[in-house]
Amino acid sequence: QIDVSMSLPPVGCENQARLPPDQFDHPLMAPFEMLQYVAMEEPPTMPRKYFSLDLCEFVEFCLMREPDQRASVEELMDNNFITSQPKVNMAAWAVKVAQHGID
């Protein structure tokens, strides 16, 4: 569960905002500082002034510190943020990107 639920939100945050999720409120950190911060501080949250409530709640749902509280893949797939998104044929998208690049 940790591979999906703990890594999916940061990747999504970086993709949407071009910044890691906790960089909205904190300066850039050296790698060791970032590791220490992740281990010692509360999980990051998405700033609701920039992102939808569904996305913010999805990230919070994913980034539970306690492993037994983390969402399963099934729970993540049933989350409103995921179910409300348009369906994408990833294979067709990957072929298009490989042939033509990202538009």
GROMACS .gro file of N, CA and C in nm:
model
  309
    1GLN      N    1   0.081  -0.120   0.000
    1GLN     CA    2   0.000   0.000   0.000
    1GLN      C    3   0.085   0.126   0.000
    2ILE      N    4   0.199   0.122   0.065
    2ILE     CA    5   0.278   0.244   0.073
    2ILE      C    6   0.326   0.290  -0.064
    3ASP      N    7   0.357   0.197  -0.153
    3ASP     CA    8   0.408   0.237  -0.283
    3ASP      C    9   0.307   0.321  -0.359
    4VAL      N   10   0.180   0.285  -0.353
    4VAL     CA   11   0.078   0.359  -0.426
    4VAL      C   12   0.031   0.480  -0.347
    5SER      N   13  -0.016   0.457  -0.226
    5SER     CA   14  -0.081   0.567  -0.154
    5SER      C   15   0.015   0.674  -0.106
    6MET      N   16   0.142   0.640  -0.083
    6MET     CA   17   0.236   0.741  -0.035
    6MET      C   18   0.310   0.810  -0.149
    7SER      N   19   0.311   0.752  -0.269
    7SER     CA   20   0.386   0.815  -0.377
    7SER      C   21   0.297   0.883  -0.480
    8LEU      N   22   0.174   0.839  -0.494
    8LEU     CA   23   0.084   0.897  -0.594
    8LEU      C   24   0.058   1.046  -0.570
    9PRO      N   25   0.019   1.089  -0.450
    9PRO     CA   26  -0.009   1.232  -0.431
    9PRO      C   27   0.109   1.324  -0.457
   10PRO      N   28   0.229   1.294  -0.407
   10PRO     CA   29   0.340   1.385  -0.438
   10PRO      C   30   0.366   1.399  -0.587
   11VAL      N   31   0.356   1.290  -0.660
   11VAL     CA   32   0.377   1.296  -0.805
   11VAL      C   33   0.270   1.384  -0.868
   12GLY      N   34   0.145   1.366  -0.826
   12GLY     CA   35   0.036   1.448  -0.878
   12GLY      C   36   0.053   1.595  -0.845
   13CYS      N   37   0.099   1.624  -0.725
   13CYS     CA   38   0.122   1.763  -0.685
   13CYS      C   39   0.230   1.827  -0.770
   14GLU      N   40   0.338   1.753  -0.789
   14GLU     CA   41   0.447   1.806  -0.870
   14GLU      C   42   0.401   1.829  -1.012
   15ASN      N   43   0.318   1.741  -1.063
   15ASN     CA   44   0.267   1.753  -1.200
   15ASN      C   45   0.176   1.875  -1.213
   16GLN      N   46   0.087   1.896  -1.119
   16GLN     CA   47  -0.009   2.004  -1.128
   16GLN      C   48   0.053   2.141  -1.099
   17ALA      N   49   0.140   2.147  -1.003
   17ALA     CA   50   0.192   2.278  -0.960
   17ALA      C   51   0.338   2.300  -0.992
   18ARG      N   52   0.403   2.197  -1.044
   18ARG     CA   53   0.546   2.203  -1.072
   18ARG      C   54   0.628   2.223  -0.944
   19LEU      N   55   0.568   2.187  -0.829
   19LEU     CA   56   0.636   2.195  -0.701
   19LEU      C   57   0.599   2.073  -0.617
   20PRO      N   58   0.691   2.022  -0.534
   20PRO     CA   59   0.651   1.919  -0.439
   20PRO      C   60   0.544   1.974  -0.346
   21PRO      N   61   0.455   1.889  -0.292
   21PRO     CA   62   0.340   1.938  -0.216
   21PRO      C   63   0.373   2.027  -0.098
   22ASP      N   64   0.480   1.997  -0.025
   22ASP     CA   65   0.509   2.081   0.091
   22ASP      C   66   0.591   2.204   0.055
   23GLN      N   67   0.623   2.224  -0.070
   23GLN     CA   68   0.699   2.341  -0.111
   23GLN      C   69   0.611   2.465  -0.127
   24PHE      N   70   0.480   2.450  -0.111
   24PHE     CA   71   0.394   2.567  -0.118
   24PHE      C   72   0.421   2.659   0.000
   25ASP      N   73   0.454   2.601   0.114
   25ASP     CA   74   0.471   2.679   0.235
   25ASP      C   75   0.613   2.676   0.291
   26HIS      N   76   0.703   2.601   0.228
   26HIS     CA   77   0.838   2.586   0.280
   26HIS      C   78   0.940   2.610   0.170
   27PRO      N   79   1.055   2.661   0.206
   27PRO     CA   80   1.160   2.678   0.105
   27PRO      C   81   1.215   2.543   0.060
   28LEU      N   82   1.287   2.543  -0.050
   28LEU     CA   83   1.351   2.420  -0.096
   28LEU      C   84   1.449   2.369   0.008
   29MET      N   85   1.458   2.236   0.019
   29MET     CA   86   1.544   2.175   0.120
   29MET      C   87   1.644   2.083   0.053
   30ALA      N   88   1.756   2.064   0.118
   30ALA     CA   89   1.853   1.964   0.074
   30ALA      C   90   1.792   1.826   0.093
   31PRO      N   91   1.838   1.725   0.019
   31PRO     CA   92   1.778   1.592   0.031
   31PRO      C   93   1.771   1.538   0.175
   32PHE      N   94   1.878   1.553   0.254
   32PHE     CA   95   1.874   1.503   0.391
   32PHE      C   96   1.771   1.579   0.474
   33GLU      N   97   1.764   1.711   0.454
   33GLU     CA   98   1.664   1.790   0.526
   33GLU      C   99   1.524   1.745   0.491
   34MET      N  100   1.500   1.715   0.362
   34MET     CA  101   1.369   1.670   0.318
   34MET      C  102   1.335   1.535   0.381
   35LEU      N  103   1.431   1.442   0.384
   35LEU     CA  104   1.406   1.311   0.446
   35LEU      C  105   1.373   1.326   0.594
   36GLN      N  106   1.447   1.411   0.662
   36GLN     CA  107   1.421   1.435   0.803
   36GLN      C  108   1.283   1.498   0.822
   37TYR      N  109   1.250   1.592   0.738
   37TYR     CA  110   1.120   1.659   0.746
   37TYR      C  111   1.007   1.558   0.725
   38VAL      N  112   1.019   1.472   0.625
   38VAL     CA  113   0.915   1.373   0.596
   38VAL      C  114   0.899   1.277   0.713
   39ALA      N  115   1.012   1.237   0.773
   39ALA     CA  116   1.006   1.142   0.884
   39ALA      C  117   0.952   1.202   1.012
   40MET      N  118   0.975   1.330   1.035
   40MET     CA  119   0.944   1.390   1.165
   40MET      C  120   0.817   1.475   1.167
   41GLU      N  121   0.780   1.531   1.055
   41GLU     CA  122   0.667   1.624   1.052
   41GLU      C  123   0.538   1.555   1.007
   42GLU      N  124   0.428   1.625   1.022
   42GLU     CA  125   0.300   1.575   0.974
   42GLU      C  126   0.302   1.567   0.822
   43PRO      N  127   0.224   1.476   0.764
   43PRO     CA  128   0.219   1.466   0.618
   43PRO      C  129   0.175   1.599   0.557
   44PRO      N  130   0.225   1.630   0.439
   44PRO     CA  131   0.187   1.756   0.375
   44PRO      C  132   0.041   1.754   0.331
   45THR      N  133  -0.014   1.871   0.316
   45THR     CA  134  -0.150   1.886   0.265
   45THR      C  135  -0.146   1.975   0.141
   46MET      N  136  -0.250   1.964   0.062
   46MET     CA  137  -0.261   2.048  -0.057
   46MET      C  138  -0.327   2.180  -0.017
   47PRO      N  139  -0.276   2.292  -0.063
   47PRO     CA  140  -0.341   2.420  -0.032
   47PRO      C  141  -0.475   2.429  -0.105
   48ARG      N  142  -0.581   2.439  -0.030
   48ARG     CA  143  -0.716   2.438  -0.088
   48ARG      C  144  -0.745   2.561  -0.174
   49LYS      N  145  -0.665   2.665  -0.160
   49LYS     CA  146  -0.689   2.781  -0.246
   49LYS      C  147  -0.641   2.756  -0.389
   50TYR      N  148  -0.557   2.654  -0.409
   50TYR     CA  149  -0.506   2.623  -0.542
   50TYR      C  150  -0.570   2.500  -0.605
   51PHE      N  151  -0.621   2.408  -0.522
   51PHE     CA  152  -0.668   2.279  -0.572
   51PHE      C  153  -0.810   2.250  -0.525
   52SER      N  154  -0.877   2.161  -0.595
   52SER     CA  155  -1.014   2.126  -0.562
   52SER      C  156  -1.020   2.054  -0.428
   53LEU      N  157  -1.136   2.061  -0.364
   53LEU     CA  158  -1.158   1.991  -0.238
   53LEU      C  159  -1.138   1.841  -0.258
   54ASP      N  160  -1.188   1.787  -0.369
   54ASP     CA  161  -1.172   1.643  -0.396
   54ASP      C  162  -1.025   1.603  -0.400
   55LEU      N  163  -0.941   1.683  -0.468
   55LEU     CA  164  -0.798   1.651  -0.475
   55LEU      C  165  -0.734   1.662  -0.338
   56CYS      N  166  -0.765   1.767  -0.265
   56CYS     CA  167  -0.707   1.786  -0.132
   56CYS      C  168  -0.742   1.669  -0.039
   57GLU      N  169  -0.869   1.627  -0.043
   57GLU     CA  170  -0.911   1.515   0.041
   57GLU      C  171  -0.847   1.384  -0.005
   58PHE      N  172  -0.829   1.367  -0.136
   58PHE     CA  173  -0.764   1.248  -0.189
   58PHE      C  174  -0.620   1.239  -0.137
   59VAL      N  175  -0.548   1.349  -0.142
   59VAL     CA  176  -0.410   1.352  -0.093
   59VAL      C  177  -0.406   1.320   0.056
   60GLU      N  178  -0.495   1.380   0.134
   60GLU     CA  179  -0.500   1.352   0.277
   60GLU      C  180  -0.532   1.204   0.303
   61PHE      N  181  -0.621   1.149   0.221
   61PHE     CA  182  -0.660   1.009   0.231
   61PHE      C  183  -0.540   0.918   0.204
   62CYS      N  184  -0.454   0.959   0.113
   62CYS     CA  185  -0.336   0.879   0.077
   62CYS      C  186  -0.222   0.890   0.177
   63LEU      N  187  -0.200   1.007   0.230
   63LEU     CA  188  -0.080   1.033   0.310
   63LEU      C  189  -0.102   1.013   0.459
   64MET      N  190  -0.150   0.898   0.496
   64MET     CA  191  -0.165   0.863   0.638
   64MET      C  192  -0.031   0.812   0.689
   65ARG      N  193   0.012   0.865   0.802
   65ARG     CA  194   0.141   0.825   0.859
   65ARG      C  195   0.142   0.677   0.899
   66GLU      N  196   0.035   0.631   0.962
   66GLU     CA  197   0.028   0.493   1.010
   66GLU      C  198  -0.007   0.399   0.894
   67PRO      N  199   0.076   0.299   0.869
   67PRO     CA  200   0.052   0.208   0.755
   67PRO      C  201  -0.085   0.142   0.757
   68ASP      N  202  -0.135   0.106   0.874
   68ASP     CA  203  -0.265   0.038   0.880
   68ASP      C  204  -0.382   0.133   0.851
   69GLN      N  205  -0.356   0.262   0.848
   69GLN     CA  206  -0.460   0.359   0.815
   69GLN      C  207  -0.457   0.401   0.669
   70ARG      N  208  -0.354   0.361   0.596
   70ARG     CA  209  -0.341   0.399   0.455
   70ARG      C  210  -0.446   0.329   0.370
   71ALA      N  211  -0.485   0.396   0.267
   71ALA     CA  212  -0.586   0.342   0.176
   71ALA      C  213  -0.530   0.228   0.093
   72SER      N  214  -0.616   0.133   0.064
   72SER     CA  215  -0.579   0.026  -0.028
   72SER      C  216  -0.598   0.078  -0.171
   73VAL      N  217  -0.548   0.006  -0.268
   73VAL     CA  218  -0.566   0.044  -0.408
   73VAL      C  219  -0.715   0.051  -0.440
   74GLU      N  220  -0.792  -0.045  -0.390
   74GLU     CA  221  -0.936  -0.045  -0.414
   74GLU      C  222  -1.003   0.080  -0.357
   75GLU      N  223  -0.963   0.117  -0.235
   75GLU     CA  224  -1.020   0.238  -0.174
   75GLU      C  225  -0.980   0.363  -0.253
   76LEU      N  226  -0.856   0.368  -0.299
   76LEU     CA  227  -0.813   0.482  -0.379
   76LEU      C  228  -0.893   0.492  -0.508
   77MET      N  229  -0.915   0.378  -0.572
   77MET     CA  230  -0.989   0.378  -0.699
   77MET      C  231  -1.135   0.415  -0.682
   78ASP      N  232  -1.190   0.396  -0.561
   78ASP     CA  233  -1.329   0.432  -0.534
   78ASP      C  234  -1.344   0.576  -0.483
   79ASN      N  235  -1.233   0.645  -0.463
   79ASN     CA  236  -1.238   0.781  -0.412
   79ASN      C  237  -1.303   0.874  -0.515
   80ASN      N  238  -1.378   0.972  -0.467
   80ASN     CA  239  -1.450   1.064  -0.555
   80ASN      C  240  -1.358   1.137  -0.652
   81PHE      N  241  -1.238   1.172  -0.610
   81PHE     CA  242  -1.146   1.241  -0.700
   81PHE      C  243  -1.115   1.154  -0.822
   82ILE      N  244  -1.095   1.025  -0.800
   82ILE     CA  245  -1.064   0.934  -0.910
   82ILE      C  246  -1.188   0.905  -0.994
   83THR      N  247  -1.299   0.873  -0.928
   83THR     CA  248  -1.419   0.834  -1.003
   83THR      C  249  -1.480   0.950  -1.081
   84SER      N  250  -1.451   1.072  -1.043
   84SER     CA  251  -1.508   1.187  -1.114
   84SER      C  252  -1.425   1.229  -1.237
   85GLN      N  253  -1.308   1.167  -1.256
   85GLN     CA  254  -1.222   1.204  -1.368
   85GLN      C  255  -1.266   1.132  -1.496
   86PRO      N  256  -1.245   1.196  -1.611
   86PRO     CA  257  -1.278   1.127  -1.736
   86PRO      C  258  -1.188   1.005  -1.754
   87LYS      N  259  -1.242   0.903  -1.818
   87LYS     CA  260  -1.165   0.781  -1.845
   87LYS      C  261  -1.061   0.809  -1.953
   88VAL      N  262  -0.941   0.756  -1.935
   88VAL     CA  263  -0.832   0.775  -2.030
   88VAL      C  264  -0.780   0.637  -2.070
   89ASN      N  265  -0.766   0.617  -2.199
   89ASN     CA  266  -0.704   0.495  -2.250
   89ASN      C  267  -0.554   0.520  -2.247
   90MET      N  268  -0.489   0.471  -2.141
   90MET     CA  269  -0.347   0.500  -2.122
   90MET      C  270  -0.260   0.442  -2.232
   91ALA      N  271  -0.297   0.326  -2.284
   91ALA     CA  272  -0.217   0.266  -2.391
   91ALA      C  273  -0.220   0.354  -2.515
   92ALA      N  274  -0.340   0.402  -2.552
   92ALA     CA  275  -0.352   0.489  -2.669
   92ALA      C  276  -0.279   0.621  -2.645
   93TRP      N  277  -0.289   0.675  -2.524
   93TRP     CA  278  -0.220   0.800  -2.490
   93TRP      C  279  -0.069   0.782  -2.502
   94ALA      N  280  -0.016   0.671  -2.449
   94ALA     CA  281   0.128   0.647  -2.454
   94ALA      C  282   0.177   0.635  -2.599
   95VAL      N  283   0.099   0.568  -2.683
   95VAL     CA  284   0.136   0.556  -2.825
   95VAL      C  285   0.137   0.694  -2.890
   96LYS      N  286   0.035   0.775  -2.862
   96LYS     CA  287   0.027   0.910  -2.920
   96LYS      C  288   0.146   0.995  -2.877
   97VAL      N  289   0.179   0.989  -2.749
   97VAL     CA  290   0.293   1.067  -2.698
   97VAL      C  291   0.423   1.019  -2.760
   98ALA      N  292   0.437   0.889  -2.772
   98ALA     CA  293   0.560   0.834  -2.832
   98ALA      C  294   0.574   0.877  -2.979
   99GLN      N  295   0.463   0.888  -3.048
   99GLN     CA  296   0.467   0.923  -3.190
   99GLN      C  297   0.474   1.073  -3.215
  100HIS      N  298   0.404   1.150  -3.131
  100HIS     CA  299   0.389   1.294  -3.161
  100HIS      C  300   0.436   1.387  -3.048
  101GLY      N  301   0.470   1.334  -2.934
  101GLY     CA  302   0.505   1.419  -2.822
  101GLY      C  303   0.378   1.468  -2.752
  102ILE      N  304   0.397   1.538  -2.642
  102ILE     CA  305   0.283   1.591  -2.565
  102ILE      C  306   0.243   1.725  -2.625
  103ASP      N  307   0.113   1.740  -2.653
  103ASP     CA  308   0.062   1.866  -2.709
  103ASP      C  309   0.043   1.969  -2.603
   0.00000   0.00000   0.00000
